[in-house]
Every structure is written in structure tokens, then in C-alpha cells.
Amino acid sequence: ACADVCFFEHTVSACADGECVISACEDGWADCDPEPGCEASLTDPATCGGCHIACKEGHDCVESGACGPSLVWSVLAVGANGVGADLVGADLLAVAMDTTGNVFAAGAAGSDGVVFSRAPDGGPRWSVTAPAPDGGTARFHGVAVSPQGEASVAGSADGDIRVLALSETGAERWARSFGGEADVDVALDVGVTPSGDVVVAGRFQGPMVILGQPIAGSIQFVDPFVVAFEADGSFDWGTGLAGVTEDDA
């Protein structure tokens, strides 16, 4: 006879014909062994959605019945040097990773461009805020990392194209600002070659001059451009692809 209240872990239990029986498992649980009770969580990586359904290494059971990559770390906001006060209005637009797992992110915070780096475990490494030279609006649309771990970012500031090359510790190595005759110029992406050269692509309107080198462009339309700088910031080559319609690189 069922003298006491029938109870098995994570079950719906009842007394039937004088015996405690399990009529069902609670939602999200399963009975996966001979012992009475529903001891297996269906959100456990070993029983993801059912008995003996295991997620592969490096994956978690993100919801019942679905395995996905494990979360390593996350950051809601960053401040000066990666800690402290939040960056108001932060808008991160690009991310990159070096060969050791350090993460680099770039975008804008308020009216300033921002780029920061985090260690493989998510710990802060460095953070750089880059205001527009004339006090206007700046933001970075692209970030890339050299084999030496040096980040380069590209975007816009005060309607001109801006490129900033940083050291492994976030110190400025060199910076370049250039643009056409209209305040619509912006770098949309950046890459770094194995030798450390920095290649930038984006859009501009009108001819522009970069370190004394002219880049032809349309006065009437916005055109794509590609420009390369050597590792020390000197001009390597550049081209504007002038057309008869609005274009981007």
C-alpha cells in the first residue's frame, strides 16, 4: 500500500493498486536508467533532447534537443582601457581574431571611433577611442590584424576616409585621413597582408590626393576605391573606379 506520498525526482507520480508508479516525466526531463525517477535533463549536453543524445565536444545543449557551439565569453560593454565607465552609444561594426585567439572589435561610441582588444579568455587587453580631428563624427567600419598581432582599422571621420594602424599594445603607429571633394567618403573594409601592408576599400566622390598621390574620381557620382599602404604607412598604390552611377567597393 502507498502509506506515504509517492515521490520520484522530476516525475508526475501516483499510487495505483497500492504501488507508487510514474505516470510521466516533468517537461525537460527523461528517465534514462533503470532506477526510478526522471534524472536526465534534456538540456544536458549528454542527453540533449533525449536519452543517449550527446553533443559533440565543444558544443552545448543550447535548448532542448539542439546542440550548438559553447559560449566562451561575452562582453556587454567596454570602457576606458577595456574596464570602467561604459561607452555610451557603443555600436560595434567589425570584428577580427589573431592567430593566438585575441579578439579585436571596432565601431563607434557616441561621436568617436573605437577599437578594443580582448584576450582569448575575454579579459581586457587595450581600448582606443579616436575622436574625429575636427570634432565631428568618427566611426570604424573595418578591422584587420597582421601576423604580428598589430590591428588596423578604417572608417570615416568628418566626411573623410580615416585609417589607423596600431601596435600590439594599441599604441598608434600611424594614421591617414584623405577624401574627395564631398563629405561622403568612407572606408568600408580593411585587410592586412602577411608582410603587414594595409589595404583599404570604400567609396568617395571627386578626385582625392593621398600623400601626394592623385586618385581620379567622378565629381558627380560616388565611386569605389582601393588603396594600399606599406607597413610603415607610406603610400603603395591606389585606384578609383569612376563610373556613371553610384557605386561602392
PDB file of C-alpha atoms in Angstrom:
ATOM      1  CA  ALA A   1       0.000   0.000   0.000  1.00  0.00           C
ATOM      2  CA  CYS A   2       1.092   3.573  -0.605  1.00  0.00           C
ATOM      3  CA  ALA A   3       1.445   4.657   3.030  1.00  0.00           C
ATOM      4  CA  ASP A   4       3.386   7.813   2.124  1.00  0.00           C
ATOM      5  CA  VAL A   5       3.058  10.369  -0.662  1.00  0.00           C
ATOM      6  CA  CYS A   6       4.557   8.929  -3.819  1.00  0.00           C
ATOM      7  CA  PHE A   7       7.589  10.911  -4.991  1.00  0.00           C
ATOM      8  CA  PHE A   8      10.228  10.329  -7.625  1.00  0.00           C
ATOM      9  CA  GLU A   9      12.545  13.091  -8.786  1.00  0.00           C
ATOM     10  CA  HIS A  10      11.234  15.210 -11.695  1.00  0.00           C
ATOM     11  CA  THR A  11       8.183  12.972 -12.189  1.00  0.00           C
ATOM     12  CA  VAL A  12       4.431  13.009 -12.081  1.00  0.00           C
ATOM     13  CA  SER A  13       3.833  10.143  -9.608  1.00  0.00           C
ATOM     14  CA  ALA A  14       0.720   8.451  -8.288  1.00  0.00           C
ATOM     15  CA  CYS A  15      -0.426   5.466  -6.255  1.00  0.00           C
ATOM     16  CA  ALA A  16      -2.005   2.727  -8.379  1.00  0.00           C
ATOM     17  CA  ASP A  17      -3.167  -0.633  -6.985  1.00  0.00           C
ATOM     18  CA  GLY A  18      -1.183   0.053  -3.837  1.00  0.00           C
ATOM     19  CA  GLU A  19       2.056   0.780  -5.678  1.00  0.00           C
ATOM     20  CA  CYS A  20       3.823   4.082  -6.401  1.00  0.00           C
ATOM     21  CA  VAL A  21       4.110   4.465 -10.143  1.00  0.00           C
ATOM     22  CA  ILE A  22       5.474   7.113 -12.506  1.00  0.00           C
ATOM     23  CA  SER A  23       2.871   8.328 -14.937  1.00  0.00           C
ATOM     24  CA  ALA A  24       5.115  10.860 -16.710  1.00  0.00           C
ATOM     25  CA  CYS A  25       8.327  12.854 -16.519  1.00  0.00           C
ATOM     26  CA  GLU A  26       8.256  16.579 -15.918  1.00  0.00           C
ATOM     27  CA  ASP A  27       8.829  18.709 -19.003  1.00  0.00           C
ATOM     28  CA  GLY A  28      12.522  18.821 -19.864  1.00  0.00           C
ATOM     29  CA  TRP A  29      13.412  15.594 -18.041  1.00  0.00           C
ATOM     30  CA  ALA A  30      13.674  11.908 -19.037  1.00  0.00           C
ATOM     31  CA  ASP A  31      14.123   8.509 -17.390  1.00  0.00           C
ATOM     32  CA  CYS A  32      17.373   7.201 -18.905  1.00  0.00           C
ATOM     33  CA  ASP A  33      18.423   4.495 -16.424  1.00  0.00           C
ATOM     34  CA  PRO A  34      16.810   1.542 -14.576  1.00  0.00           C
ATOM     35  CA  GLU A  35      16.431   3.491 -11.333  1.00  0.00           C
ATOM     36  CA  PRO A  36      13.011   5.059 -10.694  1.00  0.00           C
ATOM     37  CA  GLY A  37      12.802   8.763 -11.412  1.00  0.00           C
ATOM     38  CA  CYS A  38      13.448  11.123 -14.301  1.00  0.00           C
ATOM     39  CA  GLU A  39      17.004  12.092 -13.554  1.00  0.00           C
ATOM     40  CA  ALA A  40      18.230  13.142 -17.018  1.00  0.00           C
ATOM     41  CA  SER A  41      17.918  16.806 -18.033  1.00  0.00           C
ATOM     42  CA  LEU A  42      17.106  17.220 -21.709  1.00  0.00           C
ATOM     43  CA  THR A  43      19.260  20.362 -21.739  1.00  0.00           C
ATOM     44  CA  ASP A  44      22.356  18.482 -20.564  1.00  0.00           C
ATOM     45  CA  PRO A  45      24.990  18.002 -23.313  1.00  0.00           C
ATOM     46  CA  ALA A  46      24.933  14.225 -22.570  1.00  0.00           C
ATOM     47  CA  THR A  47      21.148  13.944 -23.038  1.00  0.00           C
ATOM     48  CA  CYS A  48      20.300  16.834 -25.338  1.00  0.00           C
ATOM     49  CA  GLY A  49      16.659  16.294 -26.264  1.00  0.00           C
ATOM     50  CA  GLY A  50      16.595  12.598 -25.367  1.00  0.00           C
ATOM     51  CA  CYS A  51      18.399   9.694 -23.729  1.00  0.00           C
ATOM     52  CA  HIS A  52      21.863   8.952 -25.192  1.00  0.00           C
ATOM     53  CA  ILE A  53      21.795  12.006 -27.497  1.00  0.00           C
ATOM     54  CA  ALA A  54      25.166  13.619 -26.722  1.00  0.00           C
ATOM     55  CA  CYS A  55      26.542  16.875 -28.135  1.00  0.00           C
ATOM     56  CA  LYS A  56      29.977  16.699 -29.734  1.00  0.00           C
ATOM     57  CA  GLU A  57      32.997  18.168 -27.972  1.00  0.00           C
ATOM     58  CA  GLY A  58      32.976  21.957 -27.804  1.00  0.00           C
ATOM     59  CA  HIS A  59      29.184  22.171 -28.103  1.00  0.00           C
ATOM     60  CA  ASP A  60      26.471  22.732 -25.502  1.00  0.00           C
ATOM     61  CA  CYS A  61      22.786  21.874 -25.448  1.00  0.00           C
ATOM     62  CA  VAL A  62      21.562  25.423 -26.124  1.00  0.00           C
ATOM     63  CA  GLU A  63      17.910  24.383 -25.880  1.00  0.00           C
ATOM     64  CA  SER A  64      16.098  21.080 -25.525  1.00  0.00           C
ATOM     65  CA  GLY A  65      17.042  18.946 -28.486  1.00  0.00           C
ATOM     66  CA  ALA A  66      19.534  21.369 -30.082  1.00  0.00           C
ATOM     67  CA  CYS A  67      23.321  21.243 -29.774  1.00  0.00           C
ATOM     68  CA  GLY A  68      25.329  24.359 -30.584  1.00  0.00           C
ATOM     69  CA  PRO A  69      28.823  25.848 -30.100  1.00  0.00           C
ATOM     70  CA  SER A  70      29.727  26.538 -26.494  1.00  0.00           C
ATOM     71  CA  LEU A  71      29.826  30.163 -25.364  1.00  0.00           C
ATOM     72  CA  VAL A  72      33.417  31.039 -24.475  1.00  0.00           C
ATOM     73  CA  TRP A  73      32.788  34.589 -23.232  1.00  0.00           C
ATOM     74  CA  SER A  74      30.717  37.665 -23.941  1.00  0.00           C
ATOM     75  CA  VAL A  75      31.031  41.408 -23.364  1.00  0.00           C
ATOM     76  CA  LEU A  76      28.073  43.740 -22.970  1.00  0.00           C
ATOM     77  CA  ALA A  77      30.047  46.987 -22.982  1.00  0.00           C
ATOM     78  CA  VAL A  78      33.606  48.242 -22.583  1.00  0.00           C
ATOM     79  CA  GLY A  79      35.131  51.347 -21.095  1.00  0.00           C
ATOM     80  CA  ALA A  80      38.453  53.149 -20.974  1.00  0.00           C
ATOM     81  CA  ASN A  81      41.259  50.602 -21.339  1.00  0.00           C
ATOM     82  CA  GLY A  82      38.610  47.872 -21.517  1.00  0.00           C
ATOM     83  CA  VAL A  83      37.233  48.498 -17.996  1.00  0.00           C
ATOM     84  CA  GLY A  84      35.353  51.194 -16.107  1.00  0.00           C
ATOM     85  CA  ALA A  85      32.659  53.504 -17.462  1.00  0.00           C
ATOM     86  CA  ASP A  86      30.526  52.203 -20.304  1.00  0.00           C
ATOM     87  CA  LEU A  87      30.985  53.599 -23.796  1.00  0.00           C
ATOM     88  CA  VAL A  88      27.726  55.480 -24.308  1.00  0.00           C
ATOM     89  CA  GLY A  89      26.033  54.634 -27.606  1.00  0.00           C
ATOM     90  CA  ALA A  90      28.555  51.921 -28.487  1.00  0.00           C
ATOM     91  CA  ASP A  91      27.935  50.437 -31.947  1.00  0.00           C
ATOM     92  CA  LEU A  92      30.397  47.679 -32.875  1.00  0.00           C
ATOM     93  CA  LEU A  93      30.601  47.136 -36.644  1.00  0.00           C
ATOM     94  CA  ALA A  94      33.575  44.824 -37.256  1.00  0.00           C
ATOM     95  CA  VAL A  95      35.469  42.014 -35.536  1.00  0.00           C
ATOM     96  CA  ALA A  96      38.692  40.079 -36.189  1.00  0.00           C
ATOM     97  CA  MET A  97      40.858  37.493 -34.427  1.00  0.00           C
ATOM     98  CA  ASP A  98      44.605  36.900 -34.492  1.00  0.00           C
ATOM     99  CA  THR A  99      46.356  33.529 -34.609  1.00  0.00           C
ATOM    100  CA  THR A 100      46.596  33.308 -30.806  1.00  0.00           C
ATOM    101  CA  GLY A 101      42.868  33.871 -30.227  1.00  0.00           C
ATOM    102  CA  ASN A 102      42.953  37.546 -29.252  1.00  0.00           C
ATOM    103  CA  VAL A 103      39.769  39.309 -30.421  1.00  0.00           C
ATOM    104  CA  PHE A 104      39.608  42.800 -31.937  1.00  0.00           C
ATOM    105  CA  ALA A 105      36.382  44.806 -32.351  1.00  0.00           C
ATOM    106  CA  ALA A 106      35.796  48.237 -33.893  1.00  0.00           C
ATOM    107  CA  GLY A 107      32.951  50.673 -34.404  1.00  0.00           C
ATOM    108  CA  ALA A 108      31.771  53.862 -32.733  1.00  0.00           C
ATOM    109  CA  ALA A 109      30.924  55.127 -29.261  1.00  0.00           C
ATOM    110  CA  GLY A 110      28.918  58.316 -29.330  1.00  0.00           C
ATOM    111  CA  SER A 111      30.639  60.548 -31.882  1.00  0.00           C
ATOM    112  CA  ASP A 112      34.044  58.822 -31.589  1.00  0.00           C
ATOM    113  CA  GLY A 113      35.575  55.852 -33.338  1.00  0.00           C
ATOM    114  CA  VAL A 114      36.531  52.998 -31.037  1.00  0.00           C
ATOM    115  CA  VAL A 115      38.620  49.831 -31.272  1.00  0.00           C
ATOM    116  CA  PHE A 116      39.463  47.399 -28.474  1.00  0.00           C
ATOM    117  CA  SER A 117      41.087  44.010 -27.955  1.00  0.00           C
ATOM    118  CA  ARG A 118      40.224  41.123 -25.646  1.00  0.00           C
ATOM    119  CA  ALA A 119      42.318  38.101 -24.687  1.00  0.00           C
ATOM    120  CA  PRO A 120      41.192  34.557 -25.603  1.00  0.00           C
ATOM    121  CA  ASP A 121      39.505  34.248 -22.186  1.00  0.00           C
ATOM    122  CA  GLY A 122      37.683  37.574 -22.670  1.00  0.00           C
ATOM    123  CA  GLY A 123      39.957  39.593 -20.404  1.00  0.00           C
ATOM    124  CA  PRO A 124      40.638  43.204 -21.485  1.00  0.00           C
ATOM    125  CA  ARG A 125      43.897  43.927 -23.303  1.00  0.00           C
ATOM    126  CA  TRP A 126      43.510  47.522 -24.501  1.00  0.00           C
ATOM    127  CA  SER A 127      40.931  50.024 -25.781  1.00  0.00           C
ATOM    128  CA  VAL A 128      41.385  53.087 -28.021  1.00  0.00           C
ATOM    129  CA  THR A 129      38.915  55.927 -28.539  1.00  0.00           C
ATOM    130  CA  ALA A 130      39.601  58.015 -31.652  1.00  0.00           C
ATOM    131  CA  PRO A 131      37.679  61.309 -31.928  1.00  0.00           C
ATOM    132  CA  ALA A 132      37.269  62.999 -35.298  1.00  0.00           C
ATOM    133  CA  PRO A 133      40.124  65.504 -35.826  1.00  0.00           C
ATOM    134  CA  ASP A 134      37.726  68.426 -36.328  1.00  0.00           C
ATOM    135  CA  GLY A 135      35.332  67.481 -33.549  1.00  0.00           C
ATOM    136  CA  GLY A 136      32.691  65.870 -35.778  1.00  0.00           C
ATOM    137  CA  THR A 137      31.647  62.228 -36.045  1.00  0.00           C
ATOM    138  CA  ALA A 138      34.014  59.279 -36.460  1.00  0.00           C
ATOM    139  CA  ARG A 139      33.425  55.542 -36.772  1.00  0.00           C
ATOM    140  CA  PHE A 140      35.352  52.482 -37.906  1.00  0.00           C
ATOM    141  CA  HIS A 141      33.730  50.020 -40.325  1.00  0.00           C
ATOM    142  CA  GLY A 142      36.578  47.513 -40.632  1.00  0.00           C
ATOM    143  CA  VAL A 143      39.322  45.951 -38.529  1.00  0.00           C
ATOM    144  CA  ALA A 144      42.107  43.562 -39.534  1.00  0.00           C
ATOM    145  CA  VAL A 145      45.124  42.075 -37.748  1.00  0.00           C
ATOM    146  CA  SER A 146      48.628  41.406 -39.053  1.00  0.00           C
ATOM    147  CA  PRO A 147      50.529  38.172 -38.364  1.00  0.00           C
ATOM    148  CA  GLN A 148      52.444  40.196 -35.750  1.00  0.00           C
ATOM    149  CA  GLY A 149      49.206  40.958 -33.860  1.00  0.00           C
ATOM    150  CA  GLU A 150      49.015  44.617 -34.913  1.00  0.00           C
ATOM    151  CA  ALA A 151      45.491  45.895 -35.616  1.00  0.00           C
ATOM    152  CA  SER A 152      44.482  48.312 -38.381  1.00  0.00           C
ATOM    153  CA  VAL A 153      41.077  49.980 -38.567  1.00  0.00           C
ATOM    154  CA  ALA A 154      39.388  52.010 -41.307  1.00  0.00           C
ATOM    155  CA  GLY A 155      36.247  54.090 -41.492  1.00  0.00           C
ATOM    156  CA  SER A 156      35.342  57.756 -41.639  1.00  0.00           C
ATOM    157  CA  ALA A 157      35.846  60.998 -39.718  1.00  0.00           C
ATOM    158  CA  ASP A 158      34.255  64.358 -40.562  1.00  0.00           C
ATOM    159  CA  GLY A 159      33.205  63.038 -44.005  1.00  0.00           C
ATOM    160  CA  ASP A 160      36.717  61.890 -44.929  1.00  0.00           C
ATOM    161  CA  ILE A 161      38.298  58.436 -45.001  1.00  0.00           C
ATOM    162  CA  ARG A 162      40.330  57.530 -41.927  1.00  0.00           C
ATOM    163  CA  VAL A 163      42.849  54.713 -41.451  1.00  0.00           C
ATOM    164  CA  LEU A 164      44.553  53.992 -38.144  1.00  0.00           C
ATOM    165  CA  ALA A 165      47.355  51.464 -37.623  1.00  0.00           C
ATOM    166  CA  LEU A 166      48.063  50.302 -34.074  1.00  0.00           C
ATOM    167  CA  SER A 167      50.787  48.358 -32.295  1.00  0.00           C
ATOM    168  CA  GLU A 168      50.324  45.097 -30.387  1.00  0.00           C
ATOM    169  CA  THR A 169      49.540  47.157 -27.275  1.00  0.00           C
ATOM    170  CA  GLY A 170      47.085  49.515 -29.003  1.00  0.00           C
ATOM    171  CA  ALA A 171      49.509  52.425 -29.406  1.00  0.00           C
ATOM    172  CA  GLU A 172      49.158  54.432 -32.622  1.00  0.00           C
ATOM    173  CA  ARG A 173      51.780  53.557 -35.235  1.00  0.00           C
ATOM    174  CA  TRP A 174      50.422  55.841 -37.965  1.00  0.00           C
ATOM    175  CA  ALA A 175      47.188  57.468 -39.117  1.00  0.00           C
ATOM    176  CA  ARG A 176      45.947  58.663 -42.516  1.00  0.00           C
ATOM    177  CA  SER A 177      42.988  60.894 -43.426  1.00  0.00           C
ATOM    178  CA  PHE A 178      42.003  61.623 -47.013  1.00  0.00           C
ATOM    179  CA  GLY A 179      38.963  62.110 -49.229  1.00  0.00           C
ATOM    180  CA  GLY A 180      37.364  63.691 -52.253  1.00  0.00           C
ATOM    181  CA  GLU A 181      35.570  66.978 -52.662  1.00  0.00           C
ATOM    182  CA  ALA A 182      32.305  65.899 -50.977  1.00  0.00           C
ATOM    183  CA  ASP A 183      31.806  64.860 -47.356  1.00  0.00           C
ATOM    184  CA  VAL A 184      30.525  61.386 -48.258  1.00  0.00           C
ATOM    185  CA  ASP A 185      33.789  59.460 -48.246  1.00  0.00           C
ATOM    186  CA  VAL A 186      34.171  56.343 -46.107  1.00  0.00           C
ATOM    187  CA  ALA A 187      36.310  53.218 -45.852  1.00  0.00           C
ATOM    188  CA  LEU A 188      34.062  50.153 -45.593  1.00  0.00           C
ATOM    189  CA  ASP A 189      36.656  47.416 -45.089  1.00  0.00           C
ATOM    190  CA  VAL A 190      40.344  46.857 -44.419  1.00  0.00           C
ATOM    191  CA  GLY A 191      42.769  43.979 -44.789  1.00  0.00           C
ATOM    192  CA  VAL A 192      46.371  43.299 -43.812  1.00  0.00           C
ATOM    193  CA  THR A 193      48.802  41.287 -45.945  1.00  0.00           C
ATOM    194  CA  PRO A 194      51.297  38.781 -44.480  1.00  0.00           C
ATOM    195  CA  SER A 195      54.004  41.434 -44.802  1.00  0.00           C
ATOM    196  CA  GLY A 196      51.938  43.981 -42.855  1.00  0.00           C
ATOM    197  CA  ASP A 197      50.716  46.156 -45.742  1.00  0.00           C
ATOM    198  CA  VAL A 198      47.290  47.682 -45.110  1.00  0.00           C
ATOM    199  CA  VAL A 199      44.676  47.558 -47.909  1.00  0.00           C
ATOM    200  CA  VAL A 200      41.552  49.727 -47.641  1.00  0.00           C
ATOM    201  CA  ALA A 201      38.364  49.742 -49.747  1.00  0.00           C
ATOM    202  CA  GLY A 202      35.349  52.039 -49.702  1.00  0.00           C
ATOM    203  CA  ARG A 203      33.674  54.883 -51.568  1.00  0.00           C
ATOM    204  CA  PHE A 204      34.492  58.511 -52.390  1.00  0.00           C
ATOM    205  CA  GLN A 205      33.283  61.366 -54.561  1.00  0.00           C
ATOM    206  CA  GLY A 206      35.579  63.533 -56.597  1.00  0.00           C
ATOM    207  CA  PRO A 207      39.349  63.231 -57.101  1.00  0.00           C
ATOM    208  CA  MET A 208      41.489  62.881 -53.986  1.00  0.00           C
ATOM    209  CA  VAL A 209      45.177  63.045 -53.119  1.00  0.00           C
ATOM    210  CA  ILE A 210      46.841  60.618 -50.700  1.00  0.00           C
ATOM    211  CA  LEU A 211      50.344  61.565 -49.525  1.00  0.00           C
ATOM    212  CA  GLY A 212      50.876  63.438 -52.795  1.00  0.00           C
ATOM    213  CA  GLN A 213      49.469  60.656 -54.982  1.00  0.00           C
ATOM    214  CA  PRO A 214      46.341  61.583 -57.025  1.00  0.00           C
ATOM    215  CA  ILE A 215      43.378  59.192 -57.221  1.00  0.00           C
ATOM    216  CA  ALA A 216      40.977  60.002 -60.050  1.00  0.00           C
ATOM    217  CA  GLY A 217      37.260  60.029 -59.304  1.00  0.00           C
ATOM    218  CA  SER A 218      33.929  61.336 -60.523  1.00  0.00           C
ATOM    219  CA  ILE A 219      32.761  64.736 -59.293  1.00  0.00           C
ATOM    220  CA  GLN A 220      29.125  63.813 -59.948  1.00  0.00           C
ATOM    221  CA  PHE A 221      28.916  60.245 -58.630  1.00  0.00           C
ATOM    222  CA  VAL A 222      30.125  58.244 -55.633  1.00  0.00           C
ATOM    223  CA  ASP A 223      32.732  55.707 -56.762  1.00  0.00           C
ATOM    224  CA  PRO A 224      34.569  52.758 -55.174  1.00  0.00           C
ATOM    225  CA  PHE A 225      38.273  52.905 -54.357  1.00  0.00           C
ATOM    226  CA  VAL A 226      41.032  50.556 -53.204  1.00  0.00           C
ATOM    227  CA  VAL A 227      44.198  51.921 -51.596  1.00  0.00           C
ATOM    228  CA  ALA A 228      47.231  50.112 -50.180  1.00  0.00           C
ATOM    229  CA  PHE A 229      49.728  51.433 -47.633  1.00  0.00           C
ATOM    230  CA  GLU A 230      53.017  49.826 -46.770  1.00  0.00           C
ATOM    231  CA  ALA A 231      53.547  48.566 -43.225  1.00  0.00           C
ATOM    232  CA  ASP A 232      55.162  51.888 -42.210  1.00  0.00           C
ATOM    233  CA  GLY A 233      52.186  53.915 -43.535  1.00  0.00           C
ATOM    234  CA  SER A 234      53.761  55.110 -46.778  1.00  0.00           C
ATOM    235  CA  PHE A 235      51.592  55.070 -49.909  1.00  0.00           C
ATOM    236  CA  ASP A 236      51.942  51.916 -52.012  1.00  0.00           C
ATOM    237  CA  TRP A 237      49.232  52.103 -54.685  1.00  0.00           C
ATOM    238  CA  GLY A 238      45.626  53.147 -55.144  1.00  0.00           C
ATOM    239  CA  THR A 239      42.849  53.276 -57.701  1.00  0.00           C
ATOM    240  CA  GLY A 240      39.409  54.825 -58.049  1.00  0.00           C
ATOM    241  CA  LEU A 241      36.832  53.086 -60.242  1.00  0.00           C
ATOM    242  CA  ALA A 242      34.930  56.007 -61.722  1.00  0.00           C
ATOM    243  CA  GLY A 243      31.615  55.196 -63.360  1.00  0.00           C
ATOM    244  CA  VAL A 244      28.355  56.802 -64.426  1.00  0.00           C
ATOM    245  CA  THR A 245      26.291  55.533 -61.457  1.00  0.00           C
ATOM    246  CA  GLU A 246      26.608  55.393 -57.663  1.00  0.00           C
ATOM    247  CA  ASP A 247      28.959  52.528 -56.684  1.00  0.00           C
ATOM    248  CA  ASP A 248      30.624  51.030 -53.578  1.00  0.00           C
ATOM    249  CA  ALA A 249      33.670  48.850 -53.096  1.00  0.00           C
TER     250      ALA A 249
END
